[in-house]
């Protein structure tokens, strides 16, 4: 069956692509005044935000301060974060947490009834607010409830395929309805991309399978630059063998990392902060132990929680216990958990400022898909949930200012784009034989895990870049097992793979060009930070099918650039 093109039959003031915490928070901000629609490829409550475990940062305690939170964030970022953006986020943090608490989030409590806060890596003070180890689940449910209360329009299980723009501004998107396979055009005065991270570029990742960086890839194709893409966070503790996340909260509650000599090894890498050094440092420490032969079975170490005792584990880490029991057959009350580093978070993303404004008029970005740059070269745990809520609200306000008084866009451009998308998708569906997209994806994951991982060097990066470009050529000949359009998930997986391949190339290219080690980007052949040449953000723009790279300055502020010690 052939995909139908319907005439552009949807028009809204604002389209928000993505129903995770950041997209929902934008929509809540705008719905009272504007006609807003949220498009999402899965039910909102299946967005990856729901999986967040450990918590959200805010300097709630009078002994703590936004300045201390800001300093920890900037130092954690290896000084690549823009300090003006960090200031906004840390000043707004308490407001965001209290707002969600008042909406109903069931935060864990101290004995005297205040919101409980646990220590997290790289933080001078215990400032991570949590709901046991299911913080994202709680936050997303309350935020979704508010979106329903406000009457936000949802297009659920709609897959957005492209941004549509005129010479001067964004005009809308093309999308298909997963149930019917019909391609529709949507016109809007503003589009907000809140599509989450691109973790599935890697094979070993804590991310949901849907985290394929669709928004970032769409933006790149529309000529919008991507920023700092070489900075990929590897979480120190992912479960062996499934790579499911074991929250930093487990170390925050006092868990130990132990090698096969049954020794706590973090004193050799961060003698003061030990297991609670920032993630880049702990991930490298674990990988070094493994590489130097001190890992169990040569590929993992132990996270030992037994000394915390049954009561604490059941109360603070019930989800971690369930995950360990179901997926590794290990009860952390009795035995240590087998863990190794795995991809976790995308520090880079769509280039935008602290209001989410991108270089394309009317296009905004927010949440993990955006690079405002609040995390720089290494994000601190608990700062990402915070980013979604703080900037969701502020970007919503900015979008409101942008669309007020703005005229309608030209529908014809959107109709033409929907037609072009139909031609593209039909050509994939009608191909009778060819490559398997699943095989290409597996190969991509292997290349990225092995050659663009925790440790990198010129030889492996060059080999990865060549291999990715070859996979891109093979992708041109994929054929799908089914050519009908209703609920055709192989078509969706194939379109996602196109996005993953394009982002993998950008990540690897920028990693190759950054000849220094900073935060999560560690080059074995350039083992030190080089502020003189690389205290800069990388920007990659697609110009006439060619990826152009340049560097722009970091916004330095009150915190002086220093050596990072923990
Ligand atoms: C396992 C795990 C645990 C984490 N724990 C923590 C934590 O404790 N603390 C913390 O601060 N951070 C944590 N993080 C990070 C944090 O959860 C995320 O960065 C954040 O929730 C991302 O929110 P978001 O709104 O940007 O995107 P997401 O929640 O990922 O939502 C993306 C949305 O975009 C939609 N979408 C994507 N592509 C398309 C398309 N083509 N068409 C239509 N819709 C599309 C999806 O349907 C989805 O609704 C964790 C991450 C993981 C993976």
Coordinates of C-alpha atoms and ligand atoms in Angstrom, one line a residue:
X1 CA 0.0 0.0 0.0
X2 CA 1.2 3.5 -0.8
X3 CA 1.3 6.3 1.8
X4 CA -1.4 8.9 1.4
X5 CA -0.6 12.6 1.5
X6 CA -3.4 14.6 3.1
X7 CA -3.5 18.3 2.5
X8 CA -2.0 20.3 5.3
X9 CA -4.8 19.9 7.7
X10 CA -3.2 20.9 10.9
X11 CA -2.4 24.4 11.9
X12 CA -1.3 25.6 15.3
X13 CA 0.5 28.6 16.7
X14 CA 3.2 26.5 18.3
X15 CA 4.3 22.9 17.7
X16 CA 6.3 21.2 20.5
X17 CA 8.0 18.0 19.3
X18 CA 8.5 15.7 22.3
X19 CA 6.4 15.0 25.4
X20 CA 9.2 14.4 27.9
X21 CA 9.6 16.8 30.8
X22 CA 11.0 19.6 28.7
X23 CA 8.3 19.5 26.0
X24 CA 5.5 19.2 28.5
X25 CA 6.8 22.1 30.6
X26 CA 7.0 24.3 27.5
X27 CA 3.4 23.4 26.5
X28 CA 2.1 24.1 30.0
X29 CA 3.6 27.5 29.9
X30 CA 2.0 28.5 26.6
X31 CA -1.4 26.8 26.5
X32 CA -3.4 29.5 28.3
X33 CA -2.5 32.0 25.6
X34 CA -1.7 30.1 22.4
X35 CA -2.9 27.2 20.3
X36 CA -0.2 24.7 21.2
X37 CA 0.1 21.1 20.0
X38 CA 2.6 18.5 21.3
X39 CA 3.6 15.7 18.9
X40 CA 5.2 12.6 20.3
X41 CA 6.3 9.3 18.8
X42 CA 5.3 7.4 22.0
X43 CA 2.7 8.0 24.7
X44 CA 4.0 10.9 26.8
X45 CA 4.5 8.7 29.9
X46 CA 6.9 6.5 27.9
X47 CA 9.3 9.3 27.2
X48 CA 12.7 8.7 28.5
X49 CA 12.3 11.2 31.4
X50 CA 10.2 8.5 33.1
X51 CA 13.3 6.4 33.6
X52 CA 15.3 9.0 35.5
X53 CA 16.3 7.5 38.8
X54 CA 18.6 9.4 41.1
X55 CA 17.1 12.9 41.4
X56 CA 17.1 16.6 40.7
X57 CA 19.4 19.2 42.0
X58 CA 18.4 22.4 43.9
X59 CA 20.2 24.3 46.7
X60 CA 17.1 24.1 49.0
X61 CA 19.0 24.1 52.2
X62 CA 19.9 27.5 53.7
X63 CA 23.5 26.2 54.2
X64 CA 23.8 25.6 50.5
X65 CA 23.6 28.3 47.8
X66 CA 23.0 28.7 44.1
X67 CA 26.6 30.0 43.8
X68 CA 27.9 26.8 45.2
X69 CA 25.7 24.8 42.8
X70 CA 26.9 26.9 39.9
X71 CA 30.5 26.5 40.8
X72 CA 30.2 22.7 41.1
X73 CA 28.4 22.7 37.7
X74 CA 31.1 24.8 36.0
X75 CA 34.0 22.8 37.5
X76 CA 32.2 19.6 36.6
X77 CA 31.8 20.8 33.0
X78 CA 35.6 21.1 32.8
X79 CA 34.9 24.9 32.3
X80 CA 33.2 24.4 29.0
X81 CA 29.7 25.3 30.3
X82 CA 28.5 28.9 29.5
X83 CA 28.5 30.5 32.9
X84 CA 25.6 32.8 32.2
X85 CA 23.3 29.8 31.5
X86 CA 24.5 27.9 34.5
X87 CA 23.6 31.0 36.6
X88 CA 20.1 31.0 35.3
X89 CA 19.6 27.2 36.0
X90 CA 21.0 27.2 39.5
X91 CA 19.1 30.4 40.5
X92 CA 15.8 28.9 39.2
X93 CA 16.4 25.4 40.7
X94 CA 14.5 25.7 43.9
X95 CA 11.5 27.3 42.2
X96 CA 11.3 24.4 39.7
X97 CA 11.5 21.7 42.5
X98 CA 8.9 23.4 44.7
X99 CA 6.6 23.9 41.8
X100 CA 6.6 20.2 41.0
X101 CA 6.3 19.3 44.7
X102 CA 3.1 21.5 44.8
X103 CA 1.8 19.7 41.7
X104 CA 2.1 16.5 43.6
X105 CA 5.5 14.9 43.1
X106 CA 6.0 12.5 46.1
X107 CA 9.6 13.5 47.0
X108 CA 11.3 11.4 49.7
X109 CA 11.3 13.2 53.1
X110 CA 13.6 13.8 56.0
X111 CA 12.4 12.9 59.5
X112 CA 11.1 16.4 60.0
X113 CA 9.2 16.4 56.8
X114 CA 11.4 18.4 54.5
X115 CA 12.3 17.3 50.9
X116 CA 15.2 14.8 51.4
X117 CA 18.5 15.4 49.5
X118 CA 21.3 13.0 48.8
X119 CA 24.9 13.6 47.9
X120 CA 25.8 13.2 44.2
X121 CA 29.0 13.2 42.2
X122 CA 30.9 16.5 42.1
X123 CA 28.6 18.3 44.5
X124 CA 29.9 20.1 47.5
X125 CA 26.6 19.6 49.3
X126 CA 23.9 17.0 49.3
X127 CA 21.5 18.8 47.0
X128 CA 19.9 16.1 44.9
X129 CA 16.1 15.8 45.7
X130 CA 14.7 12.4 45.0
X131 CA 11.6 10.2 45.1
X132 CA 13.3 7.0 46.2
X133 CA 15.1 5.9 42.9
X134 CA 12.1 6.7 40.7
X135 CA 12.4 10.5 40.5
X136 CA 11.7 10.8 36.7
X137 CA 8.6 8.6 37.0
X138 CA 7.2 10.9 39.7
X139 CA 8.1 14.1 38.0
X140 CA 6.8 13.1 34.5
X141 CA 3.4 11.9 35.9
X142 CA 2.8 15.1 37.8
X143 CA 3.9 17.2 34.8
X144 CA 1.7 15.2 32.4
X145 CA -1.2 15.7 34.8
X146 CA -0.8 19.4 34.6
X147 CA -0.6 19.3 30.8
X148 CA -3.9 17.5 30.8
X149 CA -5.4 19.9 33.3
X150 CA -4.4 22.8 31.0
X151 CA -5.9 21.1 28.0
X152 CA -2.8 20.8 25.9
X153 CA -3.5 19.2 22.5
X154 CA -1.6 16.0 21.9
X155 CA -0.8 14.1 18.7
X156 CA 0.3 10.8 20.3
X157 CA 2.2 8.2 18.3
X158 CA 3.0 10.6 15.5
X159 CA 6.5 10.4 14.1
X160 CA 7.9 13.8 13.0
X161 CA 10.1 13.4 10.0
X162 CA 11.3 16.8 9.0
X163 CA 11.3 20.5 9.8
X164 CA 9.8 22.8 7.2
X165 CA 11.3 26.2 6.6
X166 CA 11.1 29.1 4.2
X167 CA 14.1 31.2 3.4
X168 CA 13.5 33.3 6.5
X169 CA 11.8 31.2 9.1
X170 CA 10.5 27.8 10.3
X171 CA 7.0 27.0 8.9
X172 CA 6.1 23.7 10.5
X173 CA 6.9 20.0 10.3
X174 CA 6.0 16.9 8.4
X175 CA 4.9 13.9 10.4
X176 CA 3.2 10.5 10.0
X177 CA 0.6 8.9 12.1
X178 CA 2.0 5.6 13.2
X179 CA -1.4 3.9 13.2
X180 CA -2.3 4.7 9.7
X181 CA 1.0 5.7 8.0
X182 CA -0.6 8.8 6.6
X183 CA 1.8 11.7 6.1
X184 CA 0.6 15.1 7.2
X185 CA 1.9 18.6 7.1
X186 CA 1.7 20.8 10.2
X187 CA 2.0 24.6 10.0
X188 CA 3.1 26.7 12.9
X189 CA 4.6 30.0 13.8
X190 CA 7.1 28.4 16.0
X191 CA 8.5 24.9 16.5
X192 CA 10.1 23.7 19.7
X193 CA 12.3 20.6 19.5
X194 CA 12.2 18.7 22.8
X195 CA 13.1 15.3 21.4
X196 CA 15.6 14.1 24.0
X197 CA 19.0 12.5 23.6
X198 CA 20.7 10.3 21.0
X199 CA 22.1 7.6 23.2
X200 CA 21.2 4.8 20.8
X201 CA 24.0 5.8 18.6
X202 CA 25.9 3.5 20.9
X203 CA 25.3 -0.2 21.5
X204 CA 25.8 -0.1 25.3
X205 CA 23.5 2.6 26.5
X206 CA 21.2 3.3 29.4
X207 CA 18.9 5.1 27.1
X208 CA 15.5 4.0 25.9
X209 CA 15.4 2.5 22.4
X210 CA 13.5 5.6 21.2
X211 CA 16.4 7.9 22.1
X212 CA 17.6 8.3 18.5
X213 CA 18.3 12.0 18.2
X214 CA 15.6 12.7 15.6
X215 CA 15.3 16.4 16.5
X216 CA 19.0 17.0 16.4
X217 CA 19.3 15.3 13.0
X218 CA 16.3 17.2 11.7
X219 CA 17.8 20.5 12.8
X220 CA 21.1 19.6 11.2
X221 CA 19.4 18.8 7.9
X222 CA 17.6 22.2 8.1
X223 CA 20.9 24.0 8.3
X224 CA 20.9 24.5 12.1
X225 CA 24.3 23.9 13.8
X226 CA 24.9 21.2 16.3
X227 CA 27.2 22.1 19.2
X228 CA 29.8 20.2 21.3
X229 CA 28.7 16.8 19.9
X230 CA 32.0 15.1 20.9
X231 CA 31.0 15.3 24.5
X232 CA 29.1 12.1 25.3
X233 CA 28.6 11.0 28.9
X234 CA 29.4 7.5 29.8
X235 CA 27.8 6.5 33.1
X236 CA 30.2 4.6 35.4
X237 CA 27.7 2.1 36.6
X238 CA 25.5 0.3 34.1
X239 CA 24.3 -3.3 34.8
X240 CA 26.1 -6.2 33.2
X241 CA 25.1 -7.4 30.7
X242 CA 22.0 -5.4 29.8
X243 CA 23.5 -1.8 30.3
X244 CA 20.4 -0.7 32.4
X245 CA 21.3 2.2 34.6
X246 CA 22.3 1.7 38.2
X247 CA 21.8 5.2 39.6
X248 CA 24.6 7.3 41.0
X249 CA 22.3 7.5 44.0
X250 CA 23.6 4.0 44.9
X251 CA 27.0 5.6 45.4
X252 CA 25.3 8.7 46.9
X253 CA 23.8 6.4 49.6
X254 CA 27.4 5.0 50.3
X255 CA 28.0 2.2 47.7
X256 CA 31.6 1.1 47.0
X257 CA 33.3 0.3 43.8
X258 CA 35.5 -2.8 44.1
X259 CA 37.9 -4.5 41.6
X260 CA 38.6 -8.2 41.3
X261 CA 41.4 -7.9 44.0
X262 CA 38.4 -7.0 46.2
X263 CA 39.9 -3.5 46.7
X264 CA 38.1 -0.1 46.7
X265 CA 40.1 1.4 43.9
X266 CA 38.8 5.0 43.6
X267 CA 41.5 6.4 46.0
X268 CA 44.0 6.0 43.2
X269 CA 41.9 8.4 40.9
X270 CA 40.0 10.8 43.2
X271 CA 41.4 10.4 46.7
X272 CA 39.0 13.0 48.3
X273 CA 35.7 12.4 46.6
X274 CA 36.3 8.6 45.9
X275 CA 33.1 7.1 44.4
X276 CA 31.4 10.5 44.3
X277 CA 33.8 12.1 41.9
X278 CA 32.1 13.3 38.7
X279 CA 31.0 10.7 36.2
X280 CA 33.8 11.2 33.6
X281 CA 36.4 10.5 36.3
X282 CA 34.7 7.5 37.8
X283 CA 33.9 6.0 34.3
X284 CA 37.6 6.4 33.3
X285 CA 38.7 4.8 36.6
X286 CA 36.5 1.8 36.1
X287 CA 37.6 1.4 32.5
X288 CA 41.3 1.7 33.5
X289 CA 40.8 -1.0 36.1
X290 CA 39.2 -3.3 33.5
X291 CA 41.8 -2.4 30.8
X292 CA 44.7 -3.2 33.2
X293 CA 43.3 -6.6 34.1
X294 CA 41.7 -5.9 37.4
X295 CA 38.1 -6.3 36.2
X296 CA 36.0 -9.4 36.8
X297 CA 36.0 -11.6 33.7
X298 CA 38.0 -8.8 32.1
X299 CA 35.0 -6.5 31.6
X300 CA 33.3 -5.4 34.8
X301 CA 33.7 -4.3 38.4
X302 CA 31.5 -4.6 41.5
X303 CA 29.2 -2.0 43.0
X304 CA 28.9 -3.2 46.6
X305 CA 25.8 -2.0 48.6
X306 CA 25.7 -4.8 51.2
X307 CA 27.1 -2.6 54.0
X308 CA 24.2 -0.2 53.6
X309 CA 21.9 -2.8 55.1
X310 CA 18.5 -4.2 54.1
X311 CA 16.4 -1.3 55.4
X312 CA 18.2 1.4 53.6
X313 CA 18.3 -0.5 50.3
X314 CA 14.6 -1.3 50.5
X315 CA 13.7 2.3 51.4
X316 CA 16.1 4.4 49.2
X317 CA 17.0 2.0 46.3
X318 CA 14.0 -0.3 45.8
X319 CA 14.1 0.1 42.0
X320 CA 17.8 -0.7 41.8
X321 CA 17.2 -3.9 43.8
X322 CA 14.4 -5.0 41.4
X323 CA 16.5 -4.2 38.3
X324 CA 19.5 -6.2 39.7
X325 CA 17.3 -9.1 40.7
X326 CA 15.4 -9.2 37.4
X327 CA 18.2 -8.5 34.9
X328 CA 21.3 -9.9 36.6
X329 CA 19.9 -12.4 39.1
X330 CA 21.7 -10.5 41.9
X331 CA 20.1 -9.3 45.1
X332 CA 22.2 -6.3 46.2
X333 CA 21.3 -7.0 49.9
X334 CA 23.2 -10.2 49.6
X335 CA 25.7 -9.8 46.7
X336 CA 27.6 -7.0 44.8
X337 CA 26.2 -5.7 41.5
X338 CA 28.3 -6.3 38.3
X339 CA 28.7 -2.9 36.5
X340 CA 30.7 -1.3 33.7
X341 CA 30.6 2.1 32.0
X342 CA 28.0 2.7 29.2
X343 CA 26.7 5.6 27.2
X344 CA 24.2 7.7 29.2
X345 CA 23.7 11.3 28.2
X346 CA 24.3 13.7 25.3
X347 CA 26.0 16.9 26.4
X348 CA 26.0 18.2 22.8
X349 CA 22.9 19.0 20.8
X350 CA 21.2 21.7 18.9
X351 CA 23.0 25.1 19.2
X352 CA 20.8 27.6 21.0
X353 CA 21.1 30.3 23.6
X354 CA 19.6 30.3 27.2
X355 CA 16.2 31.1 25.8
X356 CA 16.3 28.1 23.4
X357 CA 16.6 30.4 20.4
X358 CA 18.4 28.8 17.5
X359 CA 19.8 30.5 14.4
X360 CA 16.7 29.5 12.4
X361 CA 13.9 32.1 13.2
X362 CA 11.0 30.4 15.0
X363 CA 12.9 27.3 15.9
X364 CA 13.6 26.6 19.5
X365 CA 15.3 23.7 21.3
X366 CA 15.1 22.6 24.9
X367 CA 16.0 19.6 27.2
X368 CA 18.6 17.0 26.3
X369 CA 18.4 17.6 22.5
X370 CA 19.4 21.2 23.1
X371 CA 23.0 22.5 23.8
X372 CA 22.5 25.7 25.7
X373 CA 25.5 24.8 27.0
X374 CA 24.8 24.2 30.7
X375 CA 26.7 20.9 31.1
X376 CA 29.8 21.7 29.0
X377 CA 32.2 18.8 28.7
X378 CA 30.6 16.7 31.5
X379 CA 27.2 16.9 33.1
X380 CA 26.8 16.5 36.9
X381 CA 24.1 14.0 37.9
X382 CA 20.8 15.6 38.8
X383 CA 21.3 18.6 36.6
X384 CA 19.5 17.2 33.6
X385 CA 16.1 16.8 35.1
X386 CA 16.6 20.3 36.4
X387 CA 17.5 21.7 33.0
X388 CA 14.2 20.3 31.5
X389 CA 12.0 22.0 34.0
X390 CA 13.8 25.3 34.4
X391 CA 14.3 25.9 30.7
X392 CA 11.0 24.3 29.7
X393 CA 9.3 27.2 31.5
X394 CA 11.7 29.9 30.3
X395 CA 11.8 28.8 26.7
X396 CA 7.9 28.6 26.8
X397 CA 7.9 32.3 27.8
X398 CA 10.3 33.2 25.1
X399 CA 8.3 31.3 22.4
X400 CA 5.2 33.3 23.6
X401 CA 7.0 36.6 23.0
X402 CA 8.1 35.4 19.5
X403 CA 4.7 34.3 18.2
X404 CA 2.7 37.1 19.5
X405 CA 1.7 39.4 16.6
X406 CA 3.4 37.1 14.1
X407 CA 1.5 36.4 10.8
X408 CA 0.6 33.0 9.5
X409 CA 3.1 31.0 7.5
X410 CA 2.8 29.9 3.9
X411 CA 0.9 26.6 3.8
X412 CA 2.1 25.7 0.4
X413 CA 5.6 25.2 1.6
X414 CA 4.4 22.7 4.1
X415 CA 2.3 20.9 1.5
X416 CA 5.3 20.6 -0.8
X417 CA 7.4 19.3 2.1
X418 CA 4.8 16.6 2.9
X419 CA 4.7 15.6 -0.7
X420 CA 8.5 15.3 -0.9
X421 CA 8.5 13.2 2.3
X422 CA 5.9 10.9 0.7
X423 CA 8.2 10.4 -2.3
X424 CA 11.1 9.6 0.0
X425 CA 9.2 7.1 2.2
X426 CA 7.6 5.4 -0.8
X427 CA 11.0 4.8 -2.4
X428 CA 12.1 3.0 0.8
X429 CA 8.8 1.0 1.1
X430 CA 8.8 -0.1 -2.6
X431 CA 12.4 -1.4 -2.6
X432 CA 12.1 -5.1 -2.9
X433 CA 15.5 -6.3 -1.7
X434 CA 18.5 -4.7 0.0
X435 CA 20.4 -4.3 3.3
X436 CA 18.9 -4.9 6.7
X437 CA 18.6 -1.8 8.8
X438 CA 18.8 -3.9 12.0
X439 CA 22.3 -5.2 10.9
X440 CA 23.5 -1.7 10.1
X441 CA 22.3 -0.4 13.5
X442 CA 24.1 -3.2 15.3
X443 CA 27.3 -2.6 13.5
X444 CA 27.0 1.2 14.2
X445 CA 26.6 0.4 18.0
X446 CA 29.7 -1.8 18.0
X447 CA 31.8 0.8 16.2
X448 CA 30.8 3.6 18.5
X449 CA 31.2 1.4 21.7
X450 CA 34.7 0.2 20.6
X451 CA 36.2 3.2 18.8
X452 CA 34.4 6.3 20.1
X453 CA 34.0 5.3 23.8
X454 CA 35.5 6.4 27.1
X455 CA 39.1 6.4 25.7
X456 CA 39.7 7.7 22.1
X457 CA 42.7 8.3 19.8
X458 CA 43.3 9.4 16.3
X459 CA 43.7 5.9 14.8
X460 CA 40.5 4.5 16.3
X461 CA 38.5 7.7 15.5
X462 CA 39.7 7.7 11.9
X463 CA 38.8 4.1 11.5
X464 CA 35.3 4.8 13.1
X465 CA 34.7 7.7 10.8
X466 CA 35.5 5.6 7.7
X467 CA 33.3 2.8 8.9
X468 CA 30.4 5.1 9.7
X469 CA 30.6 6.7 6.2
X470 CA 30.5 3.2 4.7
X471 CA 27.4 2.3 6.8
X472 CA 25.8 5.5 5.4
X473 CA 26.4 4.3 1.9
X474 CA 24.9 0.9 2.8
X475 CA 21.9 2.6 4.3
X476 CA 21.0 4.0 0.9
X477 CA 20.1 0.4 -0.1
X478 CA 18.1 -0.7 2.8
X479 CA 14.9 -2.7 2.2
X480 CA 12.2 -3.3 4.8
X481 CA 10.6 -6.6 5.7
X482 CA 7.1 -5.1 5.3
X483 CA 5.9 -2.5 2.8
X484 CA 2.4 -1.7 4.2
X485 CA 2.0 1.4 6.2
X486 CA -0.1 0.7 9.3
X487 CA 2.0 0.4 12.4
X488 CA 5.1 -0.3 10.3
X489 CA 7.7 -0.2 13.0
X490 CA 10.5 -1.3 10.7
X491 CA 9.9 1.9 8.7
X492 CA 10.2 3.9 12.0
X493 CA 13.4 2.1 13.0
X494 CA 14.8 2.7 9.5
X495 CA 14.1 6.5 9.7
X496 CA 15.6 6.6 13.2
X497 CA 18.7 4.9 11.9
X498 CA 19.2 7.5 9.2
X499 CA 19.3 10.1 12.1
X500 CA 21.7 7.9 14.2
X501 CA 24.1 7.6 11.3
X502 CA 24.2 11.3 10.7
X503 CA 24.8 12.1 14.4
X504 CA 27.5 9.3 14.7
X505 CA 29.4 11.0 11.9
X506 CA 29.2 14.4 13.6
X507 CA 30.2 13.0 17.0
X508 CA 33.2 11.2 15.6
X509 CA 34.3 14.1 13.4
X510 CA 34.3 16.5 16.3
X511 CA 36.0 14.0 18.6
X512 CA 38.8 13.7 16.0
X513 CA 39.2 17.4 15.6
X514 CA 39.3 18.1 19.4
X515 CA 43.0 17.3 20.1
X516 CA 42.8 17.6 23.8
X517 CA 41.3 15.8 26.8
X518 CA 38.4 17.6 28.5
X519 CA 35.5 16.2 30.6
X520 CA 34.0 13.2 29.0
X521 CA 36.2 13.5 25.9
X522 CA 39.5 11.7 26.7
X523 CA 42.1 11.4 24.0
X524 CA 44.9 8.9 24.8
X525 CA 47.1 10.8 22.3
X526 CA 46.4 14.2 23.7
X527 CA 46.1 13.5 27.4
X528 CA 45.8 17.0 28.8
X529 CA 43.4 19.9 28.6
X530 CA 44.5 22.6 26.2
X531 CA 42.7 25.8 27.1
X532 CA 44.8 27.9 24.7
X533 CA 43.4 26.1 21.6
X534 CA 40.3 24.3 22.8
X535 CA 38.5 26.3 25.5
X536 CA 35.8 26.6 22.8
X537 CA 32.5 25.1 21.7
X538 CA 32.6 23.1 18.5
X539 CA 29.8 23.8 15.9
X540 CA 28.9 21.7 13.0
X541 CA 26.7 22.9 10.2
X542 CA 25.5 21.0 7.1
X543 CA 26.2 23.2 4.1
X544 CA 25.5 21.8 0.6
X545 CA 25.9 18.2 1.8
X546 CA 29.2 19.1 3.5
X547 CA 29.8 19.2 7.3
X548 CA 31.4 22.4 8.1
X549 CA 33.1 22.7 11.5
X550 CA 34.0 25.9 13.4
X551 CA 34.7 26.9 17.1
X552 CA 33.0 29.6 19.1
X553 CA 33.9 31.2 22.5
X554 CA 32.7 29.9 25.8
X555 CA 30.9 32.4 28.0
X556 CA 33.3 32.7 31.0
X557 CA 31.9 34.4 34.1
X558 CA 32.7 34.7 37.8
X559 CA 34.4 31.3 38.1
X560 CA 38.1 31.4 37.0
X561 CA 39.3 28.5 34.8
X562 CA 41.3 26.1 37.0
X563 CA 42.7 22.7 37.2
X564 CA 40.0 20.2 38.2
X565 CA 40.8 18.1 41.3
X566 CA 38.5 15.9 43.4
Ligands
LIG1 C1 18.0 5.7 32.7 C2 18.2 7.2 32.9 C3 18.2 7.7 34.1 C4 18.4 9.1 34.3 N1 18.4 9.6 35.6 C5 18.5 11.0 35.7 C6 18.5 11.5 37.0 O1 18.3 10.9 38.1 N2 18.7 12.9 37.2 C7 18.9 13.7 36.1 O2 19.0 14.9 36.2 N3 18.9 13.2 34.8 C8 18.7 11.8 34.6 N4 18.7 11.3 33.4 C9 18.7 12.2 32.2 C10 17.3 12.8 32.0 O3 16.3 11.9 32.4 C11 17.0 13.3 30.6 O4 18.1 14.0 30.1 C12 15.8 14.1 30.5 O5 14.7 13.5 31.2 C13 15.4 14.3 29.0 O6 14.2 14.9 28.9 P1 13.7 15.5 27.6 O7 12.4 16.2 27.8 O8 14.7 16.4 27.0 O9 13.5 14.3 26.6 P2 12.8 12.8 26.8 O10 12.2 12.6 28.1 O11 13.8 11.8 26.3 O12 11.6 12.9 25.7 C14 11.8 13.0 24.3 C15 10.4 13.1 23.6 O13 10.6 13.3 22.3 C16 9.7 12.6 21.5 N5 10.3 12.4 20.2 C17 11.6 12.1 19.9 N6 11.7 12.0 18.5 C18 10.5 12.2 18.0 C19 10.0 12.2 16.7 N7 10.8 11.9 15.6 N8 8.7 12.5 16.5 C20 7.9 12.7 17.5 N9 8.3 12.7 18.8 C21 9.6 12.5 19.0 C22 9.6 11.3 22.3 O14 8.3 10.7 22.0 C23 9.6 11.9 23.8 O15 8.2 12.3 24.1 C24 18.6 9.9 33.2 C25 18.5 9.4 31.9 C26 18.4 8.0 31.8 C27 18.5 7.4 30.4

